[in-house]
Amino acid sequence: MNKKNILVVGIFVVDLSFKANKLPSPGETIIGENYTIGPGGKGSNQAVAISRAAGKVSLIARIGDDHFANIGLNLYQKENVNTEGLIIAKGENTGSAAISVDKNGMNSIIVVPGAALGLNQSMIDDNISLINNASIMLTGFEIPLEIASYCLMLAKSKNITTILNPAPYFNINHDTYKLVDYLTPNEHEASSLTKIRVQSIDDARVAGRKICELGVGTSIITMGEKGVLCTRNANDLRGIYIPSFNLKEKVIDTVGAGDVFNGTFATAISEQMELEDALNFANKAASLSVTRKGAALSAPLRNEINQL
Ligand code: RIB
């Protein structure tokens, strides 16, 4: 198989993840069950998911030169992620995320990008060879927004397939969406973007068409246990509906499931899988990830996805 290069432009942070019976309410202190310290950051999680799914991946990200940065460096060595585009900022701190996970695996997250906020245009230009060698670029909104737009613009000018995961959601200039081949919001992000309350698959059908009207090639709205709705153009009334994949194992941690979906979807597209097959592949991978703890480390291996 001729594997095509996938470039991720995103952030790496260290996740401090606390498991408790429920998520704390404002002003409330609760006693938790356990905590873990592990690799996170949406872009970095996506890169690991790509590599574990047998994709060929490079990551452009800016980290500090502290102990947290070493967690990332060790991860990429072990997981076979190309780090030529990794920028180590002397004297700066790597970011971190405070994550709460409840007994059903639902989560809430505060992410502080740290050194990742310093990613700028000239650092992208310095890594132009990674862009030139890529056939797919995946990015999101944890990096500075103008850099996400710049990367999309560069990629599009070079005929590279673009995937934008608009997470966490920010209101950007809508012209940027014209540069996006695949937009992958979850239901909350799709609601914020379209002003349509996306609660059901039918809502996602309406929102998906509105997203395509913005100039996006294909809208893929991920809705957790409700499944995934893909809309191929502004006239695609039904779209492709992929129900969530039910495993026997219990859902224990949904952190990073969206990243696994995005990374494995990019891998499938890089192998020229048909769209519906690619959606099924990514859906299975995300379903496996929620039965495991952690963000990057919950990504499944290719043979585990294939066995489902
Ligand atoms: O998508 C999950 C990720 O979001 C976590 O790993 C956390 O670091 C935040 O970036």
Short mmCIF file of C-alpha atoms and ligand atoms in Angstrom, two decimals:
data_model
loop_
_atom_site.label_atom_id
_atom_site.label_comp_id
_atom_site.label_asym_id
_atom_site.label_seq_id
_atom_site.Cartn_x
_atom_site.Cartn_y
_atom_site.Cartn_z
CA MET A 1 0.00 0.00 0.00
CA ASN A 2 1.32 3.45 -0.92
CA LYS A 3 1.04 5.33 2.35
CA LYS A 4 0.61 9.07 2.00
CA ASN A 5 2.10 11.51 4.49
CA ILE A 6 -0.26 13.12 6.96
CA LEU A 7 0.73 16.38 8.66
CA VAL A 8 -0.86 17.42 11.95
CA VAL A 9 -0.48 21.00 13.18
CA GLY A 10 -1.61 21.13 16.80
CA ILE A 11 -0.60 21.17 20.42
CA PHE A 12 0.93 18.82 22.95
CA VAL A 13 0.10 19.24 26.64
CA VAL A 14 0.23 16.99 29.68
CA ASP A 15 -3.20 15.91 30.91
CA LEU A 16 -3.88 15.74 34.64
CA SER A 17 -6.98 13.60 34.66
CA PHE A 18 -9.14 13.07 37.77
CA LYS A 19 -11.79 10.37 37.97
CA ALA A 20 -14.75 10.82 40.34
CA ASN A 21 -18.33 9.68 40.66
CA LYS A 22 -19.54 12.93 39.13
CA LEU A 23 -18.18 16.18 37.72
CA PRO A 24 -17.88 18.87 40.44
CA SER A 25 -20.40 21.72 40.30
CA PRO A 26 -19.19 25.34 40.53
CA GLY A 27 -17.99 26.03 44.09
CA GLU A 28 -18.05 22.35 45.04
CA THR A 29 -15.18 20.14 46.25
CA ILE A 30 -15.58 16.40 45.80
CA ILE A 31 -13.39 13.42 46.65
CA GLY A 32 -12.17 11.55 43.56
CA GLU A 33 -11.18 7.91 42.98
CA ASN A 34 -7.85 8.22 41.17
CA TYR A 35 -5.82 10.45 38.88
CA THR A 36 -3.42 9.96 35.97
CA ILE A 37 -0.76 12.13 34.36
CA GLY A 38 -0.38 11.43 30.66
CA PRO A 39 0.07 12.83 27.15
CA GLY A 40 -2.69 15.01 25.73
CA GLY A 41 -3.39 17.94 23.44
CA LYS A 42 -5.72 17.35 20.52
CA GLY A 43 -3.13 17.56 17.73
CA SER A 44 -0.69 15.31 19.53
CA ASN A 45 -3.43 12.79 20.34
CA GLN A 46 -4.44 12.79 16.67
CA ALA A 47 -0.84 12.16 15.59
CA VAL A 48 -0.55 9.17 17.92
CA ALA A 49 -3.90 7.81 16.70
CA ILE A 50 -2.69 8.09 13.09
CA SER A 51 0.53 6.26 13.81
CA ARG A 52 -1.19 3.49 15.80
CA ALA A 53 -3.64 3.06 12.91
CA ALA A 54 -0.60 2.54 10.63
CA GLY A 55 -0.59 6.02 9.06
CA LYS A 56 2.58 7.98 8.29
CA VAL A 57 2.51 11.15 10.39
CA SER A 58 4.49 14.31 11.13
CA LEU A 59 3.57 16.78 13.84
CA ILE A 60 4.20 20.51 13.94
CA ALA A 61 3.83 21.63 17.56
CA ARG A 62 5.59 23.98 19.99
CA ILE A 63 6.50 22.66 23.43
CA GLY A 64 8.61 23.97 26.34
CA ASP A 65 11.93 22.58 27.57
CA ASP A 66 10.65 21.19 30.87
CA HIS A 67 9.79 17.80 32.34
CA PHE A 68 6.38 17.80 30.62
CA ALA A 69 8.13 18.25 27.24
CA ASN A 70 10.08 15.04 27.89
CA ILE A 71 6.78 13.16 28.22
CA GLY A 72 6.00 14.27 24.66
CA LEU A 73 9.45 13.49 23.29
CA ASN A 74 9.39 9.97 24.77
CA LEU A 75 5.89 9.45 23.43
CA TYR A 76 6.81 10.36 19.84
CA GLN A 77 9.87 8.13 19.87
CA LYS A 78 7.82 5.19 21.09
CA GLU A 79 4.84 5.88 18.83
CA ASN A 80 6.77 6.58 15.64
CA VAL A 81 5.64 10.17 15.10
CA ASN A 82 8.01 12.28 12.97
CA THR A 83 9.22 15.17 15.18
CA GLU A 84 11.13 17.23 12.59
CA GLY A 85 8.45 19.90 13.03
CA LEU A 86 8.60 19.95 16.82
CA ILE A 87 9.72 23.33 18.14
CA ILE A 88 11.28 23.36 21.62
CA ALA A 89 10.95 26.79 23.23
CA LYS A 90 13.84 27.44 25.63
CA GLY A 91 12.77 28.59 29.09
CA GLU A 92 9.06 28.11 28.42
CA ASN A 93 6.59 25.74 30.01
CA THR A 94 4.75 23.04 28.11
CA GLY A 95 0.98 23.33 28.47
CA SER A 96 -1.29 21.24 30.61
CA ALA A 97 -4.95 20.27 30.86
CA ALA A 98 -7.08 19.78 33.97
CA ILE A 99 -9.58 17.04 33.18
CA SER A 100 -12.47 15.71 35.26
CA VAL A 101 -14.03 12.38 34.29
CA ASP A 102 -17.27 11.05 35.83
CA LYS A 103 -18.47 7.49 36.39
CA ASN A 104 -20.01 7.36 32.90
CA GLY A 105 -16.78 8.46 31.26
CA MET A 106 -18.06 11.98 30.47
CA ASN A 107 -15.53 14.77 30.91
CA SER A 108 -14.89 18.47 31.26
CA ILE A 109 -11.55 20.02 30.35
CA ILE A 110 -9.58 23.22 30.90
CA VAL A 111 -6.56 23.32 28.60
CA VAL A 112 -3.71 25.81 29.01
CA PRO A 113 -1.64 25.58 25.80
CA GLY A 114 1.53 27.10 27.36
CA ALA A 115 4.41 27.20 24.87
CA ALA A 116 2.01 26.10 22.11
CA LEU A 117 0.55 29.61 22.08
CA GLY A 118 3.84 30.90 20.64
CA LEU A 119 3.45 28.97 17.37
CA ASN A 120 3.76 31.56 14.61
CA GLN A 121 3.82 31.91 10.84
CA SER A 122 7.59 31.82 10.46
CA MET A 123 7.73 28.51 12.36
CA ILE A 124 5.26 27.11 9.85
CA ASP A 125 7.33 28.52 6.97
CA ASP A 126 10.47 26.92 8.45
CA ASN A 127 8.67 23.57 8.14
CA ILE A 128 7.42 24.10 4.60
CA SER A 129 9.04 20.84 3.46
CA LEU A 130 6.67 18.92 5.78
CA ILE A 131 3.74 20.69 4.14
CA ASN A 132 5.14 20.09 0.65
CA ASN A 133 5.50 16.38 1.39
CA ALA A 134 2.04 15.95 2.89
CA SER A 135 -1.04 14.82 1.07
CA ILE A 136 -3.34 15.47 4.04
CA MET A 137 -3.22 18.18 6.70
CA LEU A 138 -5.20 18.02 9.93
CA THR A 139 -5.47 21.00 12.25
CA GLY A 140 -7.77 22.56 14.85
CA PHE A 141 -8.43 25.52 17.11
CA GLU A 142 -6.07 24.83 20.03
CA ILE A 143 -3.26 26.56 18.13
CA PRO A 144 -3.53 30.33 17.51
CA LEU A 145 -6.49 30.78 15.14
CA GLU A 146 -4.57 32.86 12.61
CA ILE A 147 -2.02 30.04 12.35
CA ALA A 148 -4.76 27.46 11.77
CA SER A 149 -6.10 29.66 8.94
CA TYR A 150 -2.59 30.19 7.56
CA CYS A 151 -1.91 26.43 7.49
CA LEU A 152 -5.22 25.78 5.73
CA MET A 153 -4.43 28.48 3.18
CA LEU A 154 -0.95 27.06 2.52
CA ALA A 155 -2.26 23.50 2.27
CA LYS A 156 -5.05 24.45 -0.11
CA SER A 157 -2.63 26.38 -2.35
CA LYS A 158 -0.65 23.13 -2.66
CA ASN A 159 -3.68 20.92 -3.35
CA ILE A 160 -3.33 19.12 -0.03
CA THR A 161 -6.51 17.62 1.43
CA THR A 162 -7.49 19.57 4.55
CA ILE A 163 -9.28 18.36 7.65
CA LEU A 164 -10.30 20.93 10.27
CA ASN A 165 -11.46 19.82 13.71
CA PRO A 166 -12.98 23.07 15.03
CA ALA A 167 -12.28 22.28 18.67
CA PRO A 168 -12.56 24.05 21.00
CA TYR A 169 -15.00 26.18 19.01
CA PHE A 170 -14.15 29.81 18.18
CA ASN A 171 -16.00 32.10 15.86
CA ILE A 172 -13.59 32.66 12.94
CA ASN A 173 -13.94 34.42 9.63
CA HIS A 174 -16.28 32.17 7.66
CA ASP A 175 -14.13 32.51 4.51
CA THR A 176 -11.69 30.11 6.18
CA TYR A 177 -14.24 27.30 5.83
CA LYS A 178 -13.85 27.51 2.04
CA LEU A 179 -10.34 26.08 2.58
CA VAL A 180 -11.66 22.98 4.37
CA ASP A 181 -12.28 19.65 2.65
CA TYR A 182 -13.55 17.84 5.76
CA LEU A 183 -14.92 19.69 8.80
CA THR A 184 -15.34 17.47 11.88
CA PRO A 185 -17.24 19.29 14.65
CA ASN A 186 -18.98 17.50 17.48
CA GLU A 187 -22.63 18.38 18.10
CA HIS A 188 -21.74 21.36 20.36
CA GLU A 189 -19.28 22.84 17.87
CA ALA A 190 -21.75 22.27 15.01
CA SER A 191 -24.46 24.06 17.04
CA SER A 192 -22.20 27.05 17.73
CA LEU A 193 -21.16 27.31 14.10
CA THR A 194 -24.59 26.93 12.49
CA LYS A 195 -26.81 28.35 15.27
CA ILE A 196 -28.90 25.19 14.88
CA ARG A 197 -29.32 23.18 18.11
CA VAL A 198 -27.86 19.85 17.09
CA GLN A 199 -29.43 17.24 19.36
CA SER A 200 -30.65 14.60 16.94
CA ILE A 201 -29.39 13.09 13.69
CA ASP A 202 -32.09 15.02 11.84
CA ASP A 203 -30.73 18.26 13.36
CA ALA A 204 -27.27 17.19 12.19
CA ARG A 205 -28.65 16.73 8.67
CA VAL A 206 -29.81 20.36 8.63
CA ALA A 207 -26.62 21.64 10.26
CA GLY A 208 -24.45 19.55 7.90
CA ARG A 209 -26.06 21.15 4.85
CA LYS A 210 -25.55 24.60 6.36
CA ILE A 211 -21.88 23.78 6.97
CA CYS A 212 -21.50 22.75 3.32
CA GLU A 213 -23.14 26.03 2.27
CA LEU A 214 -20.19 27.81 3.95
CA GLY A 215 -17.91 26.21 1.35
CA VAL A 216 -16.76 23.17 3.32
CA GLY A 217 -16.37 20.08 1.12
CA THR A 218 -17.80 17.48 3.51
CA SER A 219 -19.30 17.95 6.99
CA ILE A 220 -18.81 15.16 9.52
CA ILE A 221 -20.66 15.77 12.78
CA THR A 222 -19.64 13.41 15.58
CA MET A 223 -22.32 12.89 18.23
CA GLY A 224 -20.85 10.41 20.71
CA GLU A 225 -23.27 7.59 21.48
CA LYS A 226 -25.73 8.92 18.85
CA GLY A 227 -23.23 8.20 16.06
CA VAL A 228 -21.84 10.23 13.16
CA LEU A 229 -23.60 12.13 10.40
CA CYS A 230 -21.72 12.95 7.22
CA THR A 231 -23.09 15.46 4.69
CA ARG A 232 -21.39 15.50 1.28
CA ASN A 233 -22.78 18.74 -0.13
CA ALA A 234 -25.44 21.39 0.47
CA ASN A 235 -28.06 19.25 -1.36
CA ASP A 236 -27.29 16.00 0.49
CA LEU A 237 -30.59 15.55 2.33
CA ARG A 238 -29.98 12.19 4.05
CA GLY A 239 -26.18 12.13 4.28
CA ILE A 240 -24.35 9.05 5.48
CA TYR A 241 -25.40 8.00 8.96
CA ILE A 242 -23.04 5.78 10.96
CA PRO A 243 -24.54 4.57 14.26
CA SER A 244 -22.18 4.34 17.22
CA PHE A 245 -20.39 1.03 17.47
CA ASN A 246 -21.43 -0.85 20.58
CA LEU A 247 -18.73 -2.83 22.29
CA LYS A 248 -19.24 -5.23 25.18
CA GLU A 249 -16.75 -3.26 27.27
CA LYS A 250 -18.06 -0.39 29.39
CA VAL A 251 -17.41 3.25 28.43
CA ILE A 252 -14.91 4.48 31.04
CA ASP A 253 -13.28 7.60 29.56
CA THR A 254 -14.40 9.66 26.56
CA VAL A 255 -11.36 11.99 26.65
CA GLY A 256 -9.61 11.98 23.28
CA ALA A 257 -12.33 10.00 21.45
CA GLY A 258 -12.78 12.87 18.98
CA ASP A 259 -9.03 12.98 18.40
CA VAL A 260 -8.94 9.25 17.71
CA PHE A 261 -11.83 9.71 15.28
CA ASN A 262 -10.01 12.52 13.45
CA GLY A 263 -6.65 10.76 13.36
CA THR A 264 -8.00 7.44 12.15
CA PHE A 265 -10.28 9.16 9.62
CA ALA A 266 -7.22 10.99 8.22
CA THR A 267 -5.39 7.64 8.05
CA ALA A 268 -8.26 6.04 6.16
CA ILE A 269 -8.45 8.93 3.69
CA SER A 270 -4.68 8.72 3.19
CA GLU A 271 -5.23 5.12 2.05
CA GLN A 272 -7.95 6.24 -0.39
CA MET A 273 -10.64 4.31 1.48
CA GLU A 274 -14.17 5.06 0.28
CA LEU A 275 -15.80 7.76 2.43
CA GLU A 276 -18.28 5.41 4.13
CA ASP A 277 -15.53 2.88 4.89
CA ALA A 278 -13.33 5.65 6.30
CA LEU A 279 -16.18 6.82 8.56
CA ASN A 280 -16.78 3.26 9.78
CA PHE A 281 -13.07 2.76 10.41
CA ALA A 282 -12.82 5.97 12.47
CA ASN A 283 -16.06 5.21 14.29
CA LYS A 284 -14.77 1.79 15.37
CA ALA A 285 -11.47 3.29 16.53
CA ALA A 286 -13.24 5.99 18.59
CA SER A 287 -15.53 3.33 20.14
CA LEU A 288 -12.50 1.33 21.22
CA SER A 289 -10.83 4.41 22.70
CA VAL A 290 -13.68 5.18 25.11
CA THR A 291 -13.25 1.78 26.75
CA ARG A 292 -9.71 2.81 27.75
CA LYS A 293 -8.27 5.42 30.09
CA GLY A 294 -6.41 8.47 28.87
CA ALA A 295 -6.26 10.58 25.71
CA ALA A 296 -3.34 9.72 23.38
CA LEU A 297 -2.83 6.38 25.08
CA SER A 298 -6.43 5.28 24.49
CA ALA A 299 -5.89 5.15 20.70
CA PRO A 300 -6.21 1.59 19.34
CA LEU A 301 -3.73 -0.24 17.13
CA ARG A 302 -4.58 -1.01 13.48
CA ASN A 303 -5.13 -4.72 14.10
CA GLU A 304 -7.54 -3.95 16.95
CA ILE A 305 -9.64 -1.75 14.64
CA ASN A 306 -9.52 -4.32 11.85
CA GLN A 307 -10.68 -7.09 14.17
CA LEU A 308 -14.00 -5.35 14.94
O1 RIB B 1 -9.50 16.05 23.09
C1 RIB B 1 -8.94 15.76 24.33
C2 RIB B 1 -7.79 16.67 24.61
O2 RIB B 1 -8.26 18.00 24.73
C3 RIB B 1 -7.10 16.36 25.91
O3 RIB B 1 -6.02 15.48 25.75
C4 RIB B 1 -6.68 17.74 26.42
O4 RIB B 1 -5.31 17.89 26.52
C5 RIB B 1 -7.31 18.74 25.46
O5 RIB B 1 -6.41 19.25 24.56
#
